[in-house]
Amino acid sequence: MRLVLEREISDGAQTYRLWRSAGKPDLDYPRTENDKYILHVEINGYLIPLGMTDFSLTDCCGFSPAAEKLYGGKDNRGKWIDALRESGGNDAVNAALVEERMEIERFGSDPARQTDYIRTLINKRVDAYQKAKENGGQTFPDFVGALVMDDLARCVELSEVYQAKRKADEAIRRTRAAEEEKAYCEKRNRPAEQAVSAAIQVIREGGVLKNETITFYQSRYSSSSYSIVNYLMRQYHVDVPLRTQGWINEMLASATIRNGRCEHYQFFHSKRGKGSQKFFECMNHLIRAVVEQAQSETKDGAA
């Protein structure tokens, strides 16, 4: 990329050269003129992005000393502003904020402060690399730290170890998450499965089948609810017209089964609600399918 040397900064012991892009601004909505480009610091012939603009660097370096001078410290700023708003209103607060910005820029533009701030950032990355070097790549081997120590070749080796460890850790995490998800769903699906088993037993042996709602979980955040009669119709591949499915969902309360047939049913009455003759046909089809399956299972067990 095309670069422009922004400036050199120094505290007398350490000197850094700061660069920025010469092309399109990095920020689409800069706060000020010096908030358009991300700064890069030159280290051993390489350019390291600082992740901040000149405006941000000045702000980071100047805010604490400015707050110390104006308010007695950062922790007092909020109380001081609130008190000023009560005594002088918004105009007084705005004037104070203008003064604050001037002090931030005065303190924050000091080359020695900026040098010390950047050195602190770089030292943290050196510490991260040294830690990875000591533990053989079990933690992130920071390439910037390796660059400062002129140890890039070793950093590449450590990075391969670290990436392999990350993949192994991710595989373990995914397996554990899948097991937890499976256990979660099994626990919450158990009542629905028990209700289905009890309903099948009622169909086989006779009795009152209540059309309760059951819910099955496909995942922790996804579930499907059915009326138990419609659920069984689908499970046993009974062809039920959509209108009848809707009636079962909304109106059917229970069905009484005797001698292998649906004897009668109860439904919720409303002004426009009425019974369904089609339901008898579908329900008897379901009963036959359930009984035939039971007989087939008995024969297979005997064989």
PDB file of C-alpha atoms in Angstrom:
ATOM      1  CA  MET A   1       0.000   0.000   0.000  1.00  0.00           C
ATOM      2  CA  ARG A   2       1.099   3.597  -0.587  1.00  0.00           C
ATOM      3  CA  LEU A   3       2.272   5.197   2.640  1.00  0.00           C
ATOM      4  CA  VAL A   4       2.957   8.599   4.091  1.00  0.00           C
ATOM      5  CA  LEU A   5       5.306   9.209   7.007  1.00  0.00           C
ATOM      6  CA  GLU A   6       3.114  10.964   9.551  1.00  0.00           C
ATOM      7  CA  ARG A   7       5.861  11.896  12.036  1.00  0.00           C
ATOM      8  CA  GLU A   8       8.527  10.639  14.400  1.00  0.00           C
ATOM      9  CA  ILE A   9       7.924  10.592  18.138  1.00  0.00           C
ATOM     10  CA  SER A  10      10.422  10.062  20.930  1.00  0.00           C
ATOM     11  CA  ASP A  11      10.805  10.253  24.684  1.00  0.00           C
ATOM     12  CA  GLY A  12      14.558  10.677  24.463  1.00  0.00           C
ATOM     13  CA  ALA A  13      15.288   6.973  24.860  1.00  0.00           C
ATOM     14  CA  GLN A  14      12.938   5.367  22.311  1.00  0.00           C
ATOM     15  CA  THR A  15      11.969   6.675  18.886  1.00  0.00           C
ATOM     16  CA  TYR A  16       9.079   5.485  16.725  1.00  0.00           C
ATOM     17  CA  ARG A  17       8.180   6.387  13.172  1.00  0.00           C
ATOM     18  CA  LEU A  18       4.426   6.601  12.549  1.00  0.00           C
ATOM     19  CA  TRP A  19       3.002   5.984   9.079  1.00  0.00           C
ATOM     20  CA  ARG A  20      -0.437   6.114   7.498  1.00  0.00           C
ATOM     21  CA  SER A  21      -2.005   5.138   4.193  1.00  0.00           C
ATOM     22  CA  ALA A  22      -1.796   7.618   1.306  1.00  0.00           C
ATOM     23  CA  GLY A  23      -4.979   6.296  -0.292  1.00  0.00           C
ATOM     24  CA  LYS A  24      -8.633   6.247   0.644  1.00  0.00           C
ATOM     25  CA  PRO A  25      -9.316   7.074   4.333  1.00  0.00           C
ATOM     26  CA  ASP A  26      -9.718   4.074   6.613  1.00  0.00           C
ATOM     27  CA  LEU A  27     -12.709   5.556   8.456  1.00  0.00           C
ATOM     28  CA  ASP A  28     -15.863   6.498   6.603  1.00  0.00           C
ATOM     29  CA  TYR A  29     -17.101   8.841   9.332  1.00  0.00           C
ATOM     30  CA  PRO A  30     -14.095  10.548  10.970  1.00  0.00           C
ATOM     31  CA  ARG A  31     -14.664  12.745  13.999  1.00  0.00           C
ATOM     32  CA  THR A  32     -11.943  15.203  13.027  1.00  0.00           C
ATOM     33  CA  GLU A  33      -9.400  15.710  10.247  1.00  0.00           C
ATOM     34  CA  ASN A  34      -6.825  13.541  12.055  1.00  0.00           C
ATOM     35  CA  ASP A  35      -9.343  10.725  12.537  1.00  0.00           C
ATOM     36  CA  LYS A  36      -9.296   9.403   8.956  1.00  0.00           C
ATOM     37  CA  TYR A  37      -6.328   7.017   8.850  1.00  0.00           C
ATOM     38  CA  ILE A  38      -5.141   4.134  11.015  1.00  0.00           C
ATOM     39  CA  LEU A  39      -1.589   4.699  12.241  1.00  0.00           C
ATOM     40  CA  HIS A  40       1.187   2.144  11.720  1.00  0.00           C
ATOM     41  CA  VAL A  41       4.378   2.032  13.759  1.00  0.00           C
ATOM     42  CA  GLU A  42       7.629   0.944  12.123  1.00  0.00           C
ATOM     43  CA  ILE A  43       9.338  -1.972  13.891  1.00  0.00           C
ATOM     44  CA  ASN A  44      12.477  -3.614  12.461  1.00  0.00           C
ATOM     45  CA  GLY A  45      11.538  -2.675   8.929  1.00  0.00           C
ATOM     46  CA  TYR A  46       7.902  -3.785   9.228  1.00  0.00           C
ATOM     47  CA  LEU A  47       4.788  -1.679   9.719  1.00  0.00           C
ATOM     48  CA  ILE A  48       2.542  -2.699  12.616  1.00  0.00           C
ATOM     49  CA  PRO A  49      -1.038  -1.307  12.627  1.00  0.00           C
ATOM     50  CA  LEU A  50      -1.845   0.344  15.935  1.00  0.00           C
ATOM     51  CA  GLY A  51      -5.587  -0.045  15.406  1.00  0.00           C
ATOM     52  CA  MET A  52      -6.168   3.654  16.104  1.00  0.00           C
ATOM     53  CA  THR A  53      -6.070   6.980  14.364  1.00  0.00           C
ATOM     54  CA  ASP A  54      -4.019   9.997  15.381  1.00  0.00           C
ATOM     55  CA  PHE A  55      -7.141  11.377  17.076  1.00  0.00           C
ATOM     56  CA  SER A  56      -7.608   8.157  19.063  1.00  0.00           C
ATOM     57  CA  LEU A  57      -3.947   8.036  20.058  1.00  0.00           C
ATOM     58  CA  THR A  58      -4.119  11.606  21.325  1.00  0.00           C
ATOM     59  CA  ASP A  59      -7.327  10.837  23.202  1.00  0.00           C
ATOM     60  CA  CYS A  60      -5.883   7.722  24.867  1.00  0.00           C
ATOM     61  CA  CYS A  61      -2.715   9.546  25.921  1.00  0.00           C
ATOM     62  CA  GLY A  62      -4.402  12.757  27.043  1.00  0.00           C
ATOM     63  CA  PHE A  63      -7.625  11.815  28.786  1.00  0.00           C
ATOM     64  CA  SER A  64      -6.192  10.601  32.106  1.00  0.00           C
ATOM     65  CA  PRO A  65      -3.855  13.553  32.726  1.00  0.00           C
ATOM     66  CA  ALA A  66      -6.535  16.013  31.580  1.00  0.00           C
ATOM     67  CA  ALA A  67      -9.087  14.444  33.950  1.00  0.00           C
ATOM     68  CA  GLU A  68      -6.542  14.528  36.756  1.00  0.00           C
ATOM     69  CA  LYS A  69      -5.950  18.233  36.239  1.00  0.00           C
ATOM     70  CA  LEU A  70      -9.613  19.229  35.760  1.00  0.00           C
ATOM     71  CA  TYR A  71     -11.483  16.866  38.108  1.00  0.00           C
ATOM     72  CA  GLY A  72      -8.904  15.252  40.337  1.00  0.00           C
ATOM     73  CA  GLY A  73      -9.121  11.972  38.435  1.00  0.00           C
ATOM     74  CA  LYS A  74     -11.264  10.009  35.959  1.00  0.00           C
ATOM     75  CA  ASP A  75     -13.535   8.677  38.674  1.00  0.00           C
ATOM     76  CA  ASN A  76     -14.604  12.200  39.630  1.00  0.00           C
ATOM     77  CA  ARG A  77     -15.495  13.333  36.122  1.00  0.00           C
ATOM     78  CA  GLY A  78     -19.118  12.154  36.116  1.00  0.00           C
ATOM     79  CA  LYS A  79     -19.945  13.721  39.475  1.00  0.00           C
ATOM     80  CA  TRP A  80     -18.227  16.952  38.483  1.00  0.00           C
ATOM     81  CA  ILE A  81     -20.181  17.184  35.206  1.00  0.00           C
ATOM     82  CA  ASP A  82     -23.480  16.415  36.982  1.00  0.00           C
ATOM     83  CA  ALA A  83     -22.840  19.084  39.582  1.00  0.00           C
ATOM     84  CA  LEU A  84     -21.949  21.615  36.888  1.00  0.00           C
ATOM     85  CA  ARG A  85     -25.134  20.796  34.975  1.00  0.00           C
ATOM     86  CA  GLU A  86     -27.235  21.448  38.083  1.00  0.00           C
ATOM     87  CA  SER A  87     -25.513  24.736  38.865  1.00  0.00           C
ATOM     88  CA  GLY A  88     -24.876  26.154  35.410  1.00  0.00           C
ATOM     89  CA  GLY A  89     -26.979  24.160  32.957  1.00  0.00           C
ATOM     90  CA  ASN A  90     -26.001  22.715  29.601  1.00  0.00           C
ATOM     91  CA  ASP A  91     -24.122  25.833  28.479  1.00  0.00           C
ATOM     92  CA  ALA A  92     -21.741  25.477  31.408  1.00  0.00           C
ATOM     93  CA  VAL A  93     -21.258  21.771  30.659  1.00  0.00           C
ATOM     94  CA  ASN A  94     -20.554  22.459  26.988  1.00  0.00           C
ATOM     95  CA  ALA A  95     -17.962  25.090  27.892  1.00  0.00           C
ATOM     96  CA  ALA A  96     -16.325  22.641  30.309  1.00  0.00           C
ATOM     97  CA  LEU A  97     -16.195  19.948  27.627  1.00  0.00           C
ATOM     98  CA  VAL A  98     -14.493  22.372  25.237  1.00  0.00           C
ATOM     99  CA  GLU A  99     -11.881  23.053  27.896  1.00  0.00           C
ATOM    100  CA  GLU A 100     -11.542  19.312  28.504  1.00  0.00           C
ATOM    101  CA  ARG A 101     -10.915  18.657  24.811  1.00  0.00           C
ATOM    102  CA  MET A 102      -8.222  21.348  24.734  1.00  0.00           C
ATOM    103  CA  GLU A 103      -6.471  19.762  27.729  1.00  0.00           C
ATOM    104  CA  ILE A 104      -6.734  16.279  26.214  1.00  0.00           C
ATOM    105  CA  GLU A 105      -5.120  17.496  23.010  1.00  0.00           C
ATOM    106  CA  ARG A 106      -2.422  19.372  24.911  1.00  0.00           C
ATOM    107  CA  PHE A 107      -1.471  16.393  27.056  1.00  0.00           C
ATOM    108  CA  GLY A 108      -2.170  13.760  24.435  1.00  0.00           C
ATOM    109  CA  SER A 109      -0.096  15.309  21.666  1.00  0.00           C
ATOM    110  CA  ASP A 110       3.070  15.177  23.788  1.00  0.00           C
ATOM    111  CA  PRO A 111       5.523  12.924  21.857  1.00  0.00           C
ATOM    112  CA  ALA A 112       6.905  11.438  25.067  1.00  0.00           C
ATOM    113  CA  ARG A 113       3.423  10.385  26.235  1.00  0.00           C
ATOM    114  CA  GLN A 114       2.619   8.868  22.843  1.00  0.00           C
ATOM    115  CA  THR A 115       5.950   7.031  22.797  1.00  0.00           C
ATOM    116  CA  ASP A 116       5.347   5.585  26.247  1.00  0.00           C
ATOM    117  CA  TYR A 117       1.806   4.538  25.296  1.00  0.00           C
ATOM    118  CA  ILE A 118       2.939   2.742  22.118  1.00  0.00           C
ATOM    119  CA  ARG A 119       5.829   1.098  23.976  1.00  0.00           C
ATOM    120  CA  THR A 120       3.325  -0.261  26.513  1.00  0.00           C
ATOM    121  CA  LEU A 121       1.193  -1.728  23.716  1.00  0.00           C
ATOM    122  CA  ILE A 122       4.203  -3.345  22.070  1.00  0.00           C
ATOM    123  CA  ASN A 123       5.541  -4.722  25.360  1.00  0.00           C
ATOM    124  CA  LYS A 124       2.228  -6.464  25.988  1.00  0.00           C
ATOM    125  CA  ARG A 125       2.604  -8.228  22.669  1.00  0.00           C
ATOM    126  CA  VAL A 126       6.201  -9.130  23.465  1.00  0.00           C
ATOM    127  CA  ASP A 127       4.971 -10.626  26.754  1.00  0.00           C
ATOM    128  CA  ALA A 128       2.353 -12.644  24.861  1.00  0.00           C
ATOM    129  CA  TYR A 129       5.003 -14.039  22.527  1.00  0.00           C
ATOM    130  CA  GLN A 130       7.393 -14.863  25.354  1.00  0.00           C
ATOM    131  CA  LYS A 131       4.626 -16.716  27.166  1.00  0.00           C
ATOM    132  CA  ALA A 132       3.860 -18.760  24.031  1.00  0.00           C
ATOM    133  CA  LYS A 133       7.553 -19.488  23.587  1.00  0.00           C
ATOM    134  CA  GLU A 134       7.828 -20.714  27.161  1.00  0.00           C
ATOM    135  CA  ASN A 135       4.791 -23.015  26.908  1.00  0.00           C
ATOM    136  CA  GLY A 136       5.595 -24.316  23.435  1.00  0.00           C
ATOM    137  CA  GLY A 137       2.691 -22.705  21.585  1.00  0.00           C
ATOM    138  CA  GLN A 138      -0.115 -23.518  23.991  1.00  0.00           C
ATOM    139  CA  THR A 139      -1.085 -19.825  23.997  1.00  0.00           C
ATOM    140  CA  PHE A 140      -1.190 -17.357  21.109  1.00  0.00           C
ATOM    141  CA  PRO A 141       2.316 -16.606  19.739  1.00  0.00           C
ATOM    142  CA  ASP A 142       2.015 -12.930  18.889  1.00  0.00           C
ATOM    143  CA  PHE A 143       3.846 -12.168  15.636  1.00  0.00           C
ATOM    144  CA  VAL A 144       4.393  -8.541  16.612  1.00  0.00           C
ATOM    145  CA  GLY A 145       6.112  -9.647  19.794  1.00  0.00           C
ATOM    146  CA  ALA A 146       8.213 -12.078  17.775  1.00  0.00           C
ATOM    147  CA  LEU A 147       9.088  -9.293  15.347  1.00  0.00           C
ATOM    148  CA  VAL A 148      10.352  -7.089  18.160  1.00  0.00           C
ATOM    149  CA  MET A 149      12.483  -9.989  19.423  1.00  0.00           C
ATOM    150  CA  ASP A 150      13.615 -10.808  15.864  1.00  0.00           C
ATOM    151  CA  ASP A 151      12.290 -14.346  16.239  1.00  0.00           C
ATOM    152  CA  LEU A 152       9.786 -14.708  13.408  1.00  0.00           C
ATOM    153  CA  ALA A 153      10.941 -18.170  12.263  1.00  0.00           C
ATOM    154  CA  ARG A 154      10.307 -19.647  15.720  1.00  0.00           C
ATOM    155  CA  CYS A 155       6.989 -17.832  15.866  1.00  0.00           C
ATOM    156  CA  VAL A 156       5.856 -19.595  12.684  1.00  0.00           C
ATOM    157  CA  GLU A 157       6.593 -22.959  14.322  1.00  0.00           C
ATOM    158  CA  LEU A 158       4.759 -22.005  17.486  1.00  0.00           C
ATOM    159  CA  SER A 159       1.808 -20.726  15.450  1.00  0.00           C
ATOM    160  CA  GLU A 160       1.414 -24.142  13.793  1.00  0.00           C
ATOM    161  CA  VAL A 161       1.335 -25.779  17.229  1.00  0.00           C
ATOM    162  CA  TYR A 162      -1.153 -23.219  18.487  1.00  0.00           C
ATOM    163  CA  GLN A 163      -3.474 -23.608  15.485  1.00  0.00           C
ATOM    164  CA  ALA A 164      -3.432 -27.405  15.859  1.00  0.00           C
ATOM    165  CA  LYS A 165      -4.285 -27.011  19.541  1.00  0.00           C
ATOM    166  CA  ARG A 166      -7.135 -24.630  18.683  1.00  0.00           C
ATOM    167  CA  LYS A 167      -8.574 -27.125  16.196  1.00  0.00           C
ATOM    168  CA  ALA A 168      -8.347 -29.939  18.745  1.00  0.00           C
ATOM    169  CA  ASP A 169      -9.918 -27.765  21.448  1.00  0.00           C
ATOM    170  CA  GLU A 170     -12.679 -26.715  19.045  1.00  0.00           C
ATOM    171  CA  ALA A 171     -13.404 -30.350  18.156  1.00  0.00           C
ATOM    172  CA  ILE A 172     -13.674 -31.199  21.867  1.00  0.00           C
ATOM    173  CA  ARG A 173     -15.896 -28.191  22.442  1.00  0.00           C
ATOM    174  CA  ARG A 174     -18.187 -29.139  19.563  1.00  0.00           C
ATOM    175  CA  THR A 175     -18.442 -32.741  20.761  1.00  0.00           C
ATOM    176  CA  ARG A 176     -19.254 -31.617  24.294  1.00  0.00           C
ATOM    177  CA  ALA A 177     -21.797 -29.101  23.019  1.00  0.00           C
ATOM    178  CA  ALA A 178     -23.461 -31.758  20.850  1.00  0.00           C
ATOM    179  CA  GLU A 179     -23.674 -34.151  23.809  1.00  0.00           C
ATOM    180  CA  GLU A 180     -25.150 -31.427  26.021  1.00  0.00           C
ATOM    181  CA  GLU A 181     -27.626 -30.498  23.281  1.00  0.00           C
ATOM    182  CA  LYS A 182     -28.648 -34.148  22.870  1.00  0.00           C
ATOM    183  CA  ALA A 183     -29.123 -34.575  26.620  1.00  0.00           C
ATOM    184  CA  TYR A 184     -31.137 -31.337  26.773  1.00  0.00           C
ATOM    185  CA  CYS A 185     -33.494 -32.477  24.000  1.00  0.00           C
ATOM    186  CA  GLU A 186     -33.840 -36.012  25.360  1.00  0.00           C
ATOM    187  CA  LYS A 187     -34.832 -34.691  28.771  1.00  0.00           C
ATOM    188  CA  ARG A 188     -37.474 -32.351  27.356  1.00  0.00           C
ATOM    189  CA  ASN A 189     -38.734 -34.842  24.788  1.00  0.00           C
ATOM    190  CA  ARG A 190     -39.281 -37.559  27.368  1.00  0.00           C
ATOM    191  CA  PRO A 191     -42.756 -36.334  28.482  1.00  0.00           C
ATOM    192  CA  ALA A 192     -43.897 -36.168  24.843  1.00  0.00           C
ATOM    193  CA  GLU A 193     -42.529 -39.658  24.124  1.00  0.00           C
ATOM    194  CA  GLN A 194     -44.279 -41.034  27.206  1.00  0.00           C
ATOM    195  CA  ALA A 195     -47.536 -39.379  26.123  1.00  0.00           C
ATOM    196  CA  VAL A 196     -47.224 -40.947  22.655  1.00  0.00           C
ATOM    197  CA  SER A 197     -46.576 -44.410  24.133  1.00  0.00           C
ATOM    198  CA  ALA A 198     -49.595 -44.059  26.430  1.00  0.00           C
ATOM    199  CA  ALA A 199     -51.755 -42.916  23.498  1.00  0.00           C
ATOM    200  CA  ILE A 200     -50.707 -45.918  21.399  1.00  0.00           C
ATOM    201  CA  GLN A 201     -51.578 -48.214  24.301  1.00  0.00           C
ATOM    202  CA  VAL A 202     -55.043 -46.621  24.538  1.00  0.00           C
ATOM    203  CA  ILE A 203     -55.558 -47.166  20.798  1.00  0.00           C
ATOM    204  CA  ARG A 204     -54.510 -50.829  21.084  1.00  0.00           C
ATOM    205  CA  GLU A 205     -56.435 -51.678  24.212  1.00  0.00           C
ATOM    206  CA  GLY A 206     -59.307 -49.200  24.096  1.00  0.00           C
ATOM    207  CA  GLY A 207     -60.159 -46.264  26.274  1.00  0.00           C
ATOM    208  CA  VAL A 208     -60.295 -42.474  26.098  1.00  0.00           C
ATOM    209  CA  LEU A 209     -57.572 -40.827  24.043  1.00  0.00           C
ATOM    210  CA  LYS A 210     -57.142 -37.207  25.119  1.00  0.00           C
ATOM    211  CA  ASN A 211     -55.992 -34.908  22.349  1.00  0.00           C
ATOM    212  CA  GLU A 212     -53.347 -33.113  24.398  1.00  0.00           C
ATOM    213  CA  THR A 213     -50.564 -31.015  22.952  1.00  0.00           C
ATOM    214  CA  ILE A 214     -47.072 -32.474  22.900  1.00  0.00           C
ATOM    215  CA  THR A 215     -43.797 -30.689  22.164  1.00  0.00           C
ATOM    216  CA  PHE A 216     -40.620 -32.139  20.673  1.00  0.00           C
ATOM    217  CA  TYR A 217     -37.286 -30.297  20.823  1.00  0.00           C
ATOM    218  CA  GLN A 218     -34.948 -30.500  17.850  1.00  0.00           C
ATOM    219  CA  SER A 219     -32.426 -28.268  19.632  1.00  0.00           C
ATOM    220  CA  ARG A 220     -32.195 -25.966  22.621  1.00  0.00           C
ATOM    221  CA  TYR A 221     -33.714 -23.151  20.568  1.00  0.00           C
ATOM    222  CA  SER A 222     -35.998 -25.050  18.212  1.00  0.00           C
ATOM    223  CA  SER A 223     -39.112 -27.058  19.028  1.00  0.00           C
ATOM    224  CA  SER A 224     -42.346 -28.185  17.380  1.00  0.00           C
ATOM    225  CA  SER A 225     -45.738 -28.674  19.030  1.00  0.00           C
ATOM    226  CA  TYR A 226     -48.511 -30.981  17.824  1.00  0.00           C
ATOM    227  CA  SER A 227     -51.870 -32.252  18.949  1.00  0.00           C
ATOM    228  CA  ILE A 228     -51.177 -35.859  19.810  1.00  0.00           C
ATOM    229  CA  VAL A 229     -53.842 -37.214  17.419  1.00  0.00           C
ATOM    230  CA  ASN A 230     -52.418 -35.314  14.446  1.00  0.00           C
ATOM    231  CA  TYR A 231     -48.922 -36.413  15.448  1.00  0.00           C
ATOM    232  CA  LEU A 232     -49.963 -40.078  15.420  1.00  0.00           C
ATOM    233  CA  MET A 233     -51.752 -39.634  12.103  1.00  0.00           C
ATOM    234  CA  ARG A 234     -48.478 -38.455  10.574  1.00  0.00           C
ATOM    235  CA  GLN A 235     -46.422 -41.144  12.251  1.00  0.00           C
ATOM    236  CA  TYR A 236     -48.666 -43.884  10.871  1.00  0.00           C
ATOM    237  CA  HIS A 237     -49.005 -42.238   7.451  1.00  0.00           C
ATOM    238  CA  VAL A 238     -52.748 -41.649   7.655  1.00  0.00           C
ATOM    239  CA  ASP A 239     -53.902 -39.315   4.900  1.00  0.00           C
ATOM    240  CA  VAL A 240     -55.810 -36.526   6.683  1.00  0.00           C
ATOM    241  CA  PRO A 241     -57.257 -33.557   4.736  1.00  0.00           C
ATOM    242  CA  LEU A 242     -55.880 -30.199   5.824  1.00  0.00           C
ATOM    243  CA  ARG A 243     -59.306 -29.038   6.937  1.00  0.00           C
ATOM    244  CA  THR A 244     -59.664 -32.078   9.178  1.00  0.00           C
ATOM    245  CA  GLN A 245     -56.158 -31.546  10.559  1.00  0.00           C
ATOM    246  CA  GLY A 246     -57.152 -28.017  11.503  1.00  0.00           C
ATOM    247  CA  TRP A 247     -60.344 -29.285  13.161  1.00  0.00           C
ATOM    248  CA  ILE A 248     -58.337 -31.833  15.160  1.00  0.00           C
ATOM    249  CA  ASN A 249     -55.931 -29.121  16.314  1.00  0.00           C
ATOM    250  CA  GLU A 250     -58.585 -26.597  17.277  1.00  0.00           C
ATOM    251  CA  MET A 251     -61.710 -28.561  18.230  1.00  0.00           C
ATOM    252  CA  LEU A 252     -61.016 -32.168  19.171  1.00  0.00           C
ATOM    253  CA  ALA A 253     -60.899 -32.824  22.932  1.00  0.00           C
ATOM    254  CA  SER A 254     -60.837 -36.632  23.065  1.00  0.00           C
ATOM    255  CA  ALA A 255     -61.809 -39.819  21.243  1.00  0.00           C
ATOM    256  CA  THR A 256     -63.238 -42.979  22.843  1.00  0.00           C
ATOM    257  CA  ILE A 257     -62.022 -46.274  21.360  1.00  0.00           C
ATOM    258  CA  ARG A 258     -63.773 -49.626  21.875  1.00  0.00           C
ATOM    259  CA  ASN A 259     -63.499 -52.918  20.039  1.00  0.00           C
ATOM    260  CA  GLY A 260     -60.950 -51.574  17.575  1.00  0.00           C
ATOM    261  CA  ARG A 261     -63.041 -48.620  16.433  1.00  0.00           C
ATOM    262  CA  CYS A 262     -63.618 -44.983  17.321  1.00  0.00           C
ATOM    263  CA  GLU A 263     -66.983 -45.112  19.113  1.00  0.00           C
ATOM    264  CA  HIS A 264     -67.429 -41.377  19.625  1.00  0.00           C
ATOM    265  CA  TYR A 265     -65.490 -38.200  20.277  1.00  0.00           C
ATOM    266  CA  GLN A 266     -65.791 -34.981  22.235  1.00  0.00           C
ATOM    267  CA  PHE A 267     -64.984 -31.569  20.851  1.00  0.00           C
ATOM    268  CA  PHE A 268     -65.001 -27.976  22.004  1.00  0.00           C
ATOM    269  CA  HIS A 269     -68.230 -26.264  20.974  1.00  0.00           C
ATOM    270  CA  SER A 270     -68.335 -22.746  19.619  1.00  0.00           C
ATOM    271  CA  LYS A 271     -70.805 -20.646  17.649  1.00  0.00           C
ATOM    272  CA  ARG A 272     -69.394 -21.856  14.342  1.00  0.00           C
ATOM    273  CA  GLY A 273     -67.907 -25.124  15.542  1.00  0.00           C
ATOM    274  CA  LYS A 274     -69.347 -28.487  14.589  1.00  0.00           C
ATOM    275  CA  GLY A 275     -68.318 -32.126  14.469  1.00  0.00           C
ATOM    276  CA  SER A 276     -66.331 -33.856  11.740  1.00  0.00           C
ATOM    277  CA  GLN A 277     -67.571 -36.980   9.975  1.00  0.00           C
ATOM    278  CA  LYS A 278     -64.235 -37.294   8.195  1.00  0.00           C
ATOM    279  CA  PHE A 279     -62.538 -37.670  11.564  1.00  0.00           C
ATOM    280  CA  PHE A 280     -64.180 -41.088  12.144  1.00  0.00           C
ATOM    281  CA  GLU A 281     -62.721 -42.387   8.892  1.00  0.00           C
ATOM    282  CA  CYS A 282     -59.238 -41.077   9.654  1.00  0.00           C
ATOM    283  CA  MET A 283     -59.291 -42.241  13.261  1.00  0.00           C
ATOM    284  CA  ASN A 284     -60.370 -45.761  12.333  1.00  0.00           C
ATOM    285  CA  HIS A 285     -57.596 -45.860   9.752  1.00  0.00           C
ATOM    286  CA  LEU A 286     -55.142 -44.898  12.502  1.00  0.00           C
ATOM    287  CA  ILE A 287     -56.511 -47.589  14.834  1.00  0.00           C
ATOM    288  CA  ARG A 288     -56.064 -50.276  12.178  1.00  0.00           C
ATOM    289  CA  ALA A 289     -52.506 -49.121  11.468  1.00  0.00           C
ATOM    290  CA  VAL A 290     -51.584 -49.202  15.166  1.00  0.00           C
ATOM    291  CA  VAL A 291     -53.144 -52.643  15.690  1.00  0.00           C
ATOM    292  CA  GLU A 292     -51.480 -54.074  12.566  1.00  0.00           C
ATOM    293  CA  GLN A 293     -48.120 -52.816  13.732  1.00  0.00           C
ATOM    294  CA  ALA A 294     -48.652 -54.407  17.154  1.00  0.00           C
ATOM    295  CA  GLN A 295     -49.550 -57.719  15.545  1.00  0.00           C
ATOM    296  CA  SER A 296     -46.495 -57.534  13.283  1.00  0.00           C
ATOM    297  CA  GLU A 297     -44.224 -56.861  16.256  1.00  0.00           C
ATOM    298  CA  THR A 298     -45.744 -59.823  18.104  1.00  0.00           C
ATOM    299  CA  LYS A 299     -45.089 -62.148  15.167  1.00  0.00           C
ATOM    300  CA  ASP A 300     -41.503 -60.901  14.807  1.00  0.00           C
ATOM    301  CA  GLY A 301     -40.922 -61.435  18.513  1.00  0.00           C
ATOM    302  CA  ALA A 302     -42.282 -64.973  18.374  1.00  0.00           C
ATOM    303  CA  ALA A 303     -40.077 -65.818  15.379  1.00  0.00           C
TER     304      ALA A 303
END
